[in-house]
Short mmCIF file of C-alpha atoms and ligand atoms in Angstrom, two decimals:
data_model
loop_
_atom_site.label_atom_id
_atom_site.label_comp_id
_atom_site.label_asym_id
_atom_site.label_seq_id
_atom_site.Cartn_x
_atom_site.Cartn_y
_atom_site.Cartn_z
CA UNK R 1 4.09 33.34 1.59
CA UNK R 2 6.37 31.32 4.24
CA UNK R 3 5.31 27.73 3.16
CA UNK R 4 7.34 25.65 4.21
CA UNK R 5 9.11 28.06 6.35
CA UNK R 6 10.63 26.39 10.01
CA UNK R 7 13.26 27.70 12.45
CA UNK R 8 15.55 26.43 10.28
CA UNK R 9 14.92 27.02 6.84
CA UNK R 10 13.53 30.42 6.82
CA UNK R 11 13.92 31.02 2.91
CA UNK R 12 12.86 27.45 1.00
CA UNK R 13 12.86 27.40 -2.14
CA UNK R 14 11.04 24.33 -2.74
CA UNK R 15 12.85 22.45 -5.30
CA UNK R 16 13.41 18.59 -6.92
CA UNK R 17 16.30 16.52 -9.19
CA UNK R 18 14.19 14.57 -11.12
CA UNK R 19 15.20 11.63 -12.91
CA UNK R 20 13.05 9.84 -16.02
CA UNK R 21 14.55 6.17 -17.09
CA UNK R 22 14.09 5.44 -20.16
CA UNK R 23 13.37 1.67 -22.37
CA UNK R 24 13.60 1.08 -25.95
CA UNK R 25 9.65 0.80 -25.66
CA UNK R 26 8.78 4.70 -25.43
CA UNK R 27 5.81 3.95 -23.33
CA UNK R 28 7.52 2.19 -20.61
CA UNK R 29 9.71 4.56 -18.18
CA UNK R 30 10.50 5.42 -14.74
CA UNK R 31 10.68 8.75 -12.73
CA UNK R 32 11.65 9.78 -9.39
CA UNK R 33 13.08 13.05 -7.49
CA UNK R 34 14.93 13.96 -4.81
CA UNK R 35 13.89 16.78 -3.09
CA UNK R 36 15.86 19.93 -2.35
CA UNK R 37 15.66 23.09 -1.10
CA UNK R 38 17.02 24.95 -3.83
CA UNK R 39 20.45 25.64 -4.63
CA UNK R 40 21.43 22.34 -3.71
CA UNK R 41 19.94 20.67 -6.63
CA UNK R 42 22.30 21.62 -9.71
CA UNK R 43 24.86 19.18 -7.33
CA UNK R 44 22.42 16.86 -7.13
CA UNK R 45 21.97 16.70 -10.74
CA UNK R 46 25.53 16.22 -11.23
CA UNK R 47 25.65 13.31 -8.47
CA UNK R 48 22.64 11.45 -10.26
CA UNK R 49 24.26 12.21 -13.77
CA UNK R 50 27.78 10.33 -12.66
CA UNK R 51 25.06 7.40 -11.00
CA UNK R 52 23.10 6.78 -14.26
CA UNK R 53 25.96 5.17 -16.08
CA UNK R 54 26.12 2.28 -14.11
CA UNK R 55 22.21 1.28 -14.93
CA UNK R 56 22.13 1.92 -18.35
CA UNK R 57 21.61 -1.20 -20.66
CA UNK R 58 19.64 -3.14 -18.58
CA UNK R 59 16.94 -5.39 -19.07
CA UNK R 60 13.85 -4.34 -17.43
CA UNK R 61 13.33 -7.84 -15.92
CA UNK R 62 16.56 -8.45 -15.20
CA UNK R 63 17.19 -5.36 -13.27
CA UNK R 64 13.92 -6.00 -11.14
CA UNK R 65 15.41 -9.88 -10.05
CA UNK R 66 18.95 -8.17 -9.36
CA UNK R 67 17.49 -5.23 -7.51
CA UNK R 68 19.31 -6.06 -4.57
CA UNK R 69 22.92 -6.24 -6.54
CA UNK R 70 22.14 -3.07 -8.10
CA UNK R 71 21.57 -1.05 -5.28
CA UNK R 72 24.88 -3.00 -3.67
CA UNK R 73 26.86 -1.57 -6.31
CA UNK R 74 25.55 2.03 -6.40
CA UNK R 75 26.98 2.59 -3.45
CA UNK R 76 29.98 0.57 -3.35
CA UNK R 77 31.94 2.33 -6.26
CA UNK R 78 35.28 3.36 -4.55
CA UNK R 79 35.70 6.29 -6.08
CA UNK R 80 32.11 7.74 -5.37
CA UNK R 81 32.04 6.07 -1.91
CA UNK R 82 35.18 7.80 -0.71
CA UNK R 83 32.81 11.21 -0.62
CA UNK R 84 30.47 9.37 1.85
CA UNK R 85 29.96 6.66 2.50
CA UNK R 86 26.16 6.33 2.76
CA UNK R 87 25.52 9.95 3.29
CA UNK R 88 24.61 13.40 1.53
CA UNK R 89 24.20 14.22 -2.54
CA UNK R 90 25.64 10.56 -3.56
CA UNK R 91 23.76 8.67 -1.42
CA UNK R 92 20.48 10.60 -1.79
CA UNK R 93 21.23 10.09 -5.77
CA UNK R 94 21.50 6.42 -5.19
CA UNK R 95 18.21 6.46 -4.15
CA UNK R 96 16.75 8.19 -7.04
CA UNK R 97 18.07 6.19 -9.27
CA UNK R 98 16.63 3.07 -7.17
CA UNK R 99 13.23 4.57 -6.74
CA UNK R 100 13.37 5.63 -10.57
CA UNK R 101 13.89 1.72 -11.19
CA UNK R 102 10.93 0.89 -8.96
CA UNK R 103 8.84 3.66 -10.66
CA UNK R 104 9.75 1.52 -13.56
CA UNK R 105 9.10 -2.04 -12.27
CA UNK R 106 5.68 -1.24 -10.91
CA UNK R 107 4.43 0.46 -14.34
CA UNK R 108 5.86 -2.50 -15.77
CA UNK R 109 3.79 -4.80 -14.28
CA UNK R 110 0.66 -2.27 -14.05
CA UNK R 111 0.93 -2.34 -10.03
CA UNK R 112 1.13 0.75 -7.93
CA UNK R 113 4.45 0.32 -6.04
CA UNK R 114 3.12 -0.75 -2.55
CA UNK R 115 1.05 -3.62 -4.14
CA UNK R 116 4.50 -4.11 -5.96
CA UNK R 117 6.12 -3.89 -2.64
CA UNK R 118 3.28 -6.15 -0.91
CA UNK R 119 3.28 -8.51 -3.63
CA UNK R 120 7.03 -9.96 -3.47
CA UNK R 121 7.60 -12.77 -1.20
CA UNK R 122 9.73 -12.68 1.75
CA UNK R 123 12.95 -13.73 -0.03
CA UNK R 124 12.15 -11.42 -2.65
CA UNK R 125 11.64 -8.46 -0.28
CA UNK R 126 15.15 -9.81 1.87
CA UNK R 127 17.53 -10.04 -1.17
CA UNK R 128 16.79 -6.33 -2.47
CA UNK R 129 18.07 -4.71 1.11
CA UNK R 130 21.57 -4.37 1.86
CA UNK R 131 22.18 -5.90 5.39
CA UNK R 132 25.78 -4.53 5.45
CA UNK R 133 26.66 -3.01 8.80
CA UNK R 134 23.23 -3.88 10.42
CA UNK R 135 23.38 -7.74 10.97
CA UNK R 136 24.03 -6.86 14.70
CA UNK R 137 19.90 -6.07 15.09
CA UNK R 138 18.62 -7.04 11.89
CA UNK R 139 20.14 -10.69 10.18
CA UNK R 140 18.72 -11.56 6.49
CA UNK R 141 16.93 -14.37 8.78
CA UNK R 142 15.24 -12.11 11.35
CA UNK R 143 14.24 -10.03 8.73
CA UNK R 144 12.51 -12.88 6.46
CA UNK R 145 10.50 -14.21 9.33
CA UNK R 146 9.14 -10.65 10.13
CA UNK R 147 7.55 -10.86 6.97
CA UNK R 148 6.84 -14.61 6.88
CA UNK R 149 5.00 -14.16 10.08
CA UNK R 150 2.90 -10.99 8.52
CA UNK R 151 2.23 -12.58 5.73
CA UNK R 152 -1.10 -14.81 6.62
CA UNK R 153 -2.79 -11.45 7.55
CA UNK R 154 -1.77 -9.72 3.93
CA UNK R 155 -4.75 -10.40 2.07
CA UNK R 156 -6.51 -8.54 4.90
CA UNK R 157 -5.10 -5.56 5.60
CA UNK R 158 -5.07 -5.18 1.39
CA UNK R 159 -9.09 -4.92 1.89
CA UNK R 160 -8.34 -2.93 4.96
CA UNK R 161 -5.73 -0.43 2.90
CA UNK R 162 -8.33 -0.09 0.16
CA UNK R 163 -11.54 0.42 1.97
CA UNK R 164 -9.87 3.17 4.48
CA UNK R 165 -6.28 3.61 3.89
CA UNK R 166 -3.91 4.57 6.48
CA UNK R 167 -3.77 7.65 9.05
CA UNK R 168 -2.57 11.04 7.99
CA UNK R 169 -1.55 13.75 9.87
CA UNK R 170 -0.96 17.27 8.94
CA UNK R 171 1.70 19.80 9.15
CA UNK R 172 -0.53 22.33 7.05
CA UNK R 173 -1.27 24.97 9.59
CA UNK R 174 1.82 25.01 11.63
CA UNK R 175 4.40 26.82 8.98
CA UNK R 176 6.50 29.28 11.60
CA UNK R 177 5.87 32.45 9.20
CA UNK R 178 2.26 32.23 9.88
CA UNK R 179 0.43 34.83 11.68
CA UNK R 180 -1.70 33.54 14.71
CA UNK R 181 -5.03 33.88 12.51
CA UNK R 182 -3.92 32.19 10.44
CA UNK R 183 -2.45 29.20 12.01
CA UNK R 184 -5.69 29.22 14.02
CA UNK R 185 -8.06 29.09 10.66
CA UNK R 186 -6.26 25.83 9.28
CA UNK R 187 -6.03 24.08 12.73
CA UNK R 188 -9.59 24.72 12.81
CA UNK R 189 -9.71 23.45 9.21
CA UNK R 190 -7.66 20.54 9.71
CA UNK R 191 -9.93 19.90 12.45
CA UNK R 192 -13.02 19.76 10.04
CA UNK R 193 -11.14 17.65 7.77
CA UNK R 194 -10.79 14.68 9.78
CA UNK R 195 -6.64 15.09 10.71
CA UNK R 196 -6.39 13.39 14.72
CA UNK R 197 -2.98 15.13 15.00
CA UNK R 198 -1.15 18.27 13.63
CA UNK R 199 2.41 19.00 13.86
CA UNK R 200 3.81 23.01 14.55
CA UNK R 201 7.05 23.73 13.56
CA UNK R 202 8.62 25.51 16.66
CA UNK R 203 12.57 26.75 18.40
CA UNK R 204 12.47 30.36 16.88
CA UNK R 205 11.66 32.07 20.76
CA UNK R 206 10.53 30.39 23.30
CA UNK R 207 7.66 33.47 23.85
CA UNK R 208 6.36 32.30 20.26
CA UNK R 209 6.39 28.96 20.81
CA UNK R 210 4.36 29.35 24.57
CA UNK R 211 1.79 31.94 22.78
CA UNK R 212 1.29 29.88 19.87
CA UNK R 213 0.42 26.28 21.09
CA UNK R 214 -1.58 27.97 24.11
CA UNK R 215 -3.97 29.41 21.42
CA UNK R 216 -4.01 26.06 19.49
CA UNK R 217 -4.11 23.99 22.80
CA UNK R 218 -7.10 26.53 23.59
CA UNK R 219 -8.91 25.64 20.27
CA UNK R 220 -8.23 22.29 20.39
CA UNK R 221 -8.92 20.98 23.34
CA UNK R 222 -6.78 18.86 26.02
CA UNK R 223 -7.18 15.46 24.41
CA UNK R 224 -6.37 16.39 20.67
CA UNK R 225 -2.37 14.81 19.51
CA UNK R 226 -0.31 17.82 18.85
CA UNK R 227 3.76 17.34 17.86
CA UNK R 228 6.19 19.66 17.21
CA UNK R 229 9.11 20.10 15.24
CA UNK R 230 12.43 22.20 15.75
CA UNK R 231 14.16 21.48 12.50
CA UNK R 232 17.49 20.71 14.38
CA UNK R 233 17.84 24.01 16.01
CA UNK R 234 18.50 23.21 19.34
CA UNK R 235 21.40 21.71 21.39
CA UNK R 236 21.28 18.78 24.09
CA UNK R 237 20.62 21.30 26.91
CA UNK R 238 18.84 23.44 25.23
CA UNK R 239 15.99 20.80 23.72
CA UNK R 240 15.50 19.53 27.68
CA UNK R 241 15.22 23.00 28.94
CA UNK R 242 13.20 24.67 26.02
CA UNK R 243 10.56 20.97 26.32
CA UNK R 244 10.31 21.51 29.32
CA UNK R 245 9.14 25.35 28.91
CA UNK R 246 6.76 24.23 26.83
CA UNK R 247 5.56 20.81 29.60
CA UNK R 248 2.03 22.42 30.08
CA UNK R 249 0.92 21.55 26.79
CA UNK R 250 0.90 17.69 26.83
CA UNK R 251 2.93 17.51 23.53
CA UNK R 252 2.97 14.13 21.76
CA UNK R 253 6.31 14.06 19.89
CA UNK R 254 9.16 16.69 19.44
CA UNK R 255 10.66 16.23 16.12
CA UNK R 256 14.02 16.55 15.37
CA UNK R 257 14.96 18.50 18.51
CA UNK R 258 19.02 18.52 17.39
CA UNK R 259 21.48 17.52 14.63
CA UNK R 260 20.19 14.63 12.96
CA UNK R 261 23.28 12.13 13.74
CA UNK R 262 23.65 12.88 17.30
CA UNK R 263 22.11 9.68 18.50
CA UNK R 264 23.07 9.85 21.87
CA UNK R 265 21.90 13.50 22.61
CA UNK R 266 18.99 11.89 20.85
CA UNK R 267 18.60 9.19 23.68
CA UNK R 268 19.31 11.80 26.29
CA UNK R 269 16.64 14.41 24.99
CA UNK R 270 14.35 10.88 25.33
CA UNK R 271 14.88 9.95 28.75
CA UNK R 272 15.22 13.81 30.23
CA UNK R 273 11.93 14.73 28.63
CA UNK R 274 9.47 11.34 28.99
CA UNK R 275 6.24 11.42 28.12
CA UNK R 276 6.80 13.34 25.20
CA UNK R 277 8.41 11.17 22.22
CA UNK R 278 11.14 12.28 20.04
CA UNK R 279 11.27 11.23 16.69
CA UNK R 280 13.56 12.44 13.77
CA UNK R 281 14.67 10.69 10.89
CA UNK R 282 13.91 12.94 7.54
CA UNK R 283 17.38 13.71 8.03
CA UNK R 284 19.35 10.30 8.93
CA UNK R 285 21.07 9.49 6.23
CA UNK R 286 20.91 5.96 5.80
CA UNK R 287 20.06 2.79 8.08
CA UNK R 288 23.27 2.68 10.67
CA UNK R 289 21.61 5.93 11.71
CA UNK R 290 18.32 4.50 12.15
CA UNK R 291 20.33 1.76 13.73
CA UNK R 292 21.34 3.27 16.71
CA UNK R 293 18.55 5.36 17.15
CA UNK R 294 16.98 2.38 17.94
CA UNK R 295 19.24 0.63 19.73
CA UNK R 296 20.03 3.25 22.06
CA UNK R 297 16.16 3.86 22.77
CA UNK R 298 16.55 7.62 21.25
CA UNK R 299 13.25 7.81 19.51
CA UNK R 300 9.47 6.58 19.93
CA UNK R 301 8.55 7.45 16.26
CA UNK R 302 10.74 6.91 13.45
CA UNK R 303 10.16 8.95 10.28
CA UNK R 304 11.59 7.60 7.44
CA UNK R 305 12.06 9.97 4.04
CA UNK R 306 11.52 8.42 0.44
CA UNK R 307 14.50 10.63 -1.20
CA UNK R 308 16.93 11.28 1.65
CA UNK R 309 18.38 7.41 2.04
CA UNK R 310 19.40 5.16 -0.64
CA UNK R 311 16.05 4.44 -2.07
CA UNK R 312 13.08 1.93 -1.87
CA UNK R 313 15.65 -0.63 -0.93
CA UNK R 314 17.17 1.14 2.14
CA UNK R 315 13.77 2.38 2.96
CA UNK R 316 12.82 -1.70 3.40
CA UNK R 317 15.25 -2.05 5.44
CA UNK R 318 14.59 0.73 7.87
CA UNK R 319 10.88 -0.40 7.74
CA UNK R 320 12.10 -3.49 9.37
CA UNK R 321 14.49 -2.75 12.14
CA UNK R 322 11.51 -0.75 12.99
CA UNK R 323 8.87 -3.50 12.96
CA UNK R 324 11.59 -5.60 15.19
CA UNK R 325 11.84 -2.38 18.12
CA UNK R 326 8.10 -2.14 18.09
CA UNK R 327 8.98 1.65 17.24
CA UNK R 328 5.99 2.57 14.44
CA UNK R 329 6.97 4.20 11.39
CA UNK R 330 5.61 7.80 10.49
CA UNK R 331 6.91 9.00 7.45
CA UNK R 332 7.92 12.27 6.64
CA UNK R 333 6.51 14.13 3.57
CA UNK R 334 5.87 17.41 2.18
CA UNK R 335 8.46 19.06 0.18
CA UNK R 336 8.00 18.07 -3.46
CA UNK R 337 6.47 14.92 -4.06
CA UNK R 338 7.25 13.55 -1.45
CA UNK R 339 3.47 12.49 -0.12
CA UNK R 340 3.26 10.75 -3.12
CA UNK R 341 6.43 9.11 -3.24
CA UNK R 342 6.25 8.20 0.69
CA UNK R 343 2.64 7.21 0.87
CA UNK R 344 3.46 3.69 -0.91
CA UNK R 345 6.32 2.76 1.86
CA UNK R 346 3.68 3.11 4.87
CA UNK R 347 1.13 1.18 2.54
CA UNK R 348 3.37 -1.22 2.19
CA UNK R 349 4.35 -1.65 5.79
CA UNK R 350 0.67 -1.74 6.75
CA UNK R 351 0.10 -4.82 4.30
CA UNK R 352 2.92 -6.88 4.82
CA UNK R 353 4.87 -5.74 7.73
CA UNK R 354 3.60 -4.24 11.01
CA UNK R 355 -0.53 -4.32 9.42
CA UNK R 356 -3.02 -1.39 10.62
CA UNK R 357 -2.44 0.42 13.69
CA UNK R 358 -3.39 4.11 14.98
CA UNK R 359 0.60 4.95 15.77
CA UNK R 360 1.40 4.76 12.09
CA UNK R 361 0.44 8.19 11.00
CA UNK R 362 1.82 9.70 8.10
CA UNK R 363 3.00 13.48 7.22
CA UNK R 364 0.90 15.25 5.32
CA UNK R 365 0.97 18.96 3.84
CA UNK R 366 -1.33 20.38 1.33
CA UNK R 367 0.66 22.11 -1.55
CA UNK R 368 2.45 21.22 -5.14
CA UNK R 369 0.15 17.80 -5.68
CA UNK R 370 -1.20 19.39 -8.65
CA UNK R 371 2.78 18.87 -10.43
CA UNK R 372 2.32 15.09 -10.47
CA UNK R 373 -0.04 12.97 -12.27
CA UNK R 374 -0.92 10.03 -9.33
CA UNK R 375 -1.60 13.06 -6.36
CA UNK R 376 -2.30 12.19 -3.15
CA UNK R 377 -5.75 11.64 -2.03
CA UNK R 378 -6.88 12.37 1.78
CA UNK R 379 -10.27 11.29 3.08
CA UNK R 380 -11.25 11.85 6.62
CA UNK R 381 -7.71 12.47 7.50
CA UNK R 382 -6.63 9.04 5.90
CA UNK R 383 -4.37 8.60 2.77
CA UNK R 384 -6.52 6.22 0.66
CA UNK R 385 -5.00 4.16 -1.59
CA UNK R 386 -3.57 4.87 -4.46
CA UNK R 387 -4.74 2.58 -7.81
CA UNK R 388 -2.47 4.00 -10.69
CA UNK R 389 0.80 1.86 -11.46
CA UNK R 390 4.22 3.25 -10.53
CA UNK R 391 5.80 5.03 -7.56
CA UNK R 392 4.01 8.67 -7.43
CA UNK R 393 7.29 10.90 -8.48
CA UNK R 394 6.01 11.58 -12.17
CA UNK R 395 5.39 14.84 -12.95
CA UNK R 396 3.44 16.47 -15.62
CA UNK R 397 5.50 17.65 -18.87
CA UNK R 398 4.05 20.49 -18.38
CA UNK R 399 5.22 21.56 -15.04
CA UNK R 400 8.28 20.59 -15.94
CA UNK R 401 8.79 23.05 -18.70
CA UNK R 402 7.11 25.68 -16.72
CA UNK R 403 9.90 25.15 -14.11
CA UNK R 404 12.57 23.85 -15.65
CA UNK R 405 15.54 26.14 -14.10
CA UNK R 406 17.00 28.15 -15.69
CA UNK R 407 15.40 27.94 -18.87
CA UNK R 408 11.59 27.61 -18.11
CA UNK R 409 8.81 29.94 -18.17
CA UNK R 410 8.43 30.57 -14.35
CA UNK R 411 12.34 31.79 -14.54
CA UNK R 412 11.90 34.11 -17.89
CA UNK R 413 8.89 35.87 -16.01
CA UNK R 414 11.03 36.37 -12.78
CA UNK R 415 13.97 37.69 -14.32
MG1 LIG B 1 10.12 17.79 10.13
#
């Protein structure tokens, strides 16, 4: 099948910790996952298991006016902290039990979460992000008159949001494991349904790379956006020599071209390889990364993840060291649930941040929306908006048991 498949991760095995919060009214909960490609989740479990016990017994209303403190505290616990800080399974279940909470809030008060989001005022939106180790480009004041200054043009880009929605791009047709036909057939589909860019995963030979996006270039035209995306496979050198193999082709962005925290090869790959734009960021693990990848110039487009950082909080933060670099935001999605999860962020950011402009684009990639009741909805190549209250991580009960490792259906049937 070789969804999914990159130079990178040649075996996914498309997987997701997912978290359901429970109140004492049965009717009222919150969900969220954190995506994984397989094995890695039973740790992830675990991480999110040792997390919970710090947010049981709250009140619903109290949690959502001490969002901020909670989210403080998840990841300041010495003991847990020690195995980071800010990075990898702890972190990444930090955020699921923050987006969980959000899931939660926004059913609570019958709101999808970017209207949530785009509802709370400035100081509302300021005291849930942790400014620790980020006051250098981004002070709590800064960041409250970004959003003072967006927020006489809210009401419009809410009509805006809901009469179009915001740019989608797709990373459908560009899976590495697919034959040349085929890639060919869904760029040409893609084409048809309205995506202005499409992303092709790339770095397994150089050959391959050349004969594939001259066949796409060749379909496409010279004008139409196309990225790429190297999964981290590459070092310093080898990114500027391999781009500029490939120069011929008028590439928009390279995506993640090396290891995720190497911001300065980041910055070098940048200036050694202008016009094309790097951007990364599915894999930076929290917002000092994101920091100094925009401090030190290293990326054009910065691609936030809704499960890899700390949560809806972090992700608030991120959204505004972006909006004060100019740098747009283009999250990353795909995986499981993570369209739906993701799609909220960039709403939110197009209502009451940076408003509607062509450079936000946002991943897209057609498989597993039918596990999750709120699934994404593409028009023309735009996300529209979704109306349904919560954060889009729920999942049918029925997928779950069907999938539930080890004891689900799926697993009896495979054994
Ligand atoms: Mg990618």
């Amino acid at each position: 099948m070789l969804d999914g498949s990159d130079a990178m991760n040649q075996d996914p095995d498309y997987s997701a910790a997912y978290i359901k919060i429970n109140t004492t009214d049965p009717a009222l909960y919150g969900n969220a996952l954190v995506f994984t490609t397989g094995r890695g989740n039973d740790v992830q479990i675990e991480a999110i298991r040792m997390l919970v016990d710090q947010i049981s017994d709250l009140d619903v209303d109290d949690a959502f006016n001490n969002i901020g403190e909670i989210a403080r505290k998840l990841s300041r616990n010495s003991h847990i902290r020690w195995l980071g800080p800010d990075v990898g399974v702890f972190h990444m279940a930090a955020g699921a039990v923050l987006n969980a909470l959000w899931d939660l809030f926004a059913k609570a008060k019958k709101k999808p979460l970017w209207k949530l989001l785009s509802d709370l005022t400035p100081e509302q939106v300021v005291a849930a992000i942790d400014f620790r180790y980020i006051t250098d480009v981004l002070t709590p004041h800064e960041a409250l008159e970004i959003l003072k200054s967006a927020e006489a043009s809210k009401e419009k880009n809410q009509s805006i949001l809901l009469e179009r929605g915001v740019p989608a791009y797709t990373t459908s047709p560009g899976w590495l494991g697919y034959s040349d036909e085929k890639m060919l057939a869904l760029t040409q589909q893609a084409i048809e349904d309205g995506f202005k860019l499409i992303k092709y995963k790339c770095g397994g030979l150089i050959q391959d790379d050349q004969r594939r996006l001259k066949l796409v270039r060749n379909l496409v035209g010279r004008e139409f956006k196309i990225a790429i995306d190297a999964n981290q496979v590459w070092d310093v050198d080898q990114a500027i020599n391999w781009l500029k193999e490939l120069k011929e082709f008028d590439l928009y962005w390279i995506e993640e071209p090396t290891h995720p925290e190497d911001v300065l090869g980041h910055a070098r790959i940048a200036r050694e390889i202008a016009p094309i734009k790097v951007a990364t960021g599915e894999m930076a693990n929290n917002r000092i990364i994101f920091k100094q990848l925009l401090q030190s110039n290293a990326i054009s487009i910065m691609q936030i993840d809704a499960s890899r950082v700390a949560g809806v909080n972090e992700n608030l933060a991120n959204i505004l060291m972006a909006a004060k670099y100019k740098i747009p935001v283009c999250p990353h999605a795909g995986g499981v649930g993570l369209c739906e999860m993701v799609q909220h962020l960039a709403m939110f950011d197009a209502v009451a941040v940076t408003g509607h402009h062509e450079r936000r684009v946002v991943e897209f990639v057609d498989h597993l929306h039918e596990h999750f009741l709120t699934p994404v909805s593409i028009k023309d190549g735009f996300y529209t908006a979704p109306l349904l209250p919560g954060g889009g991580g729920e999942m049918f009960d029925s997928s779950i048991q069907e999938f539930l490792y080890p004891h689900g259906e799926y697993w009896s049937v495979q054994k």
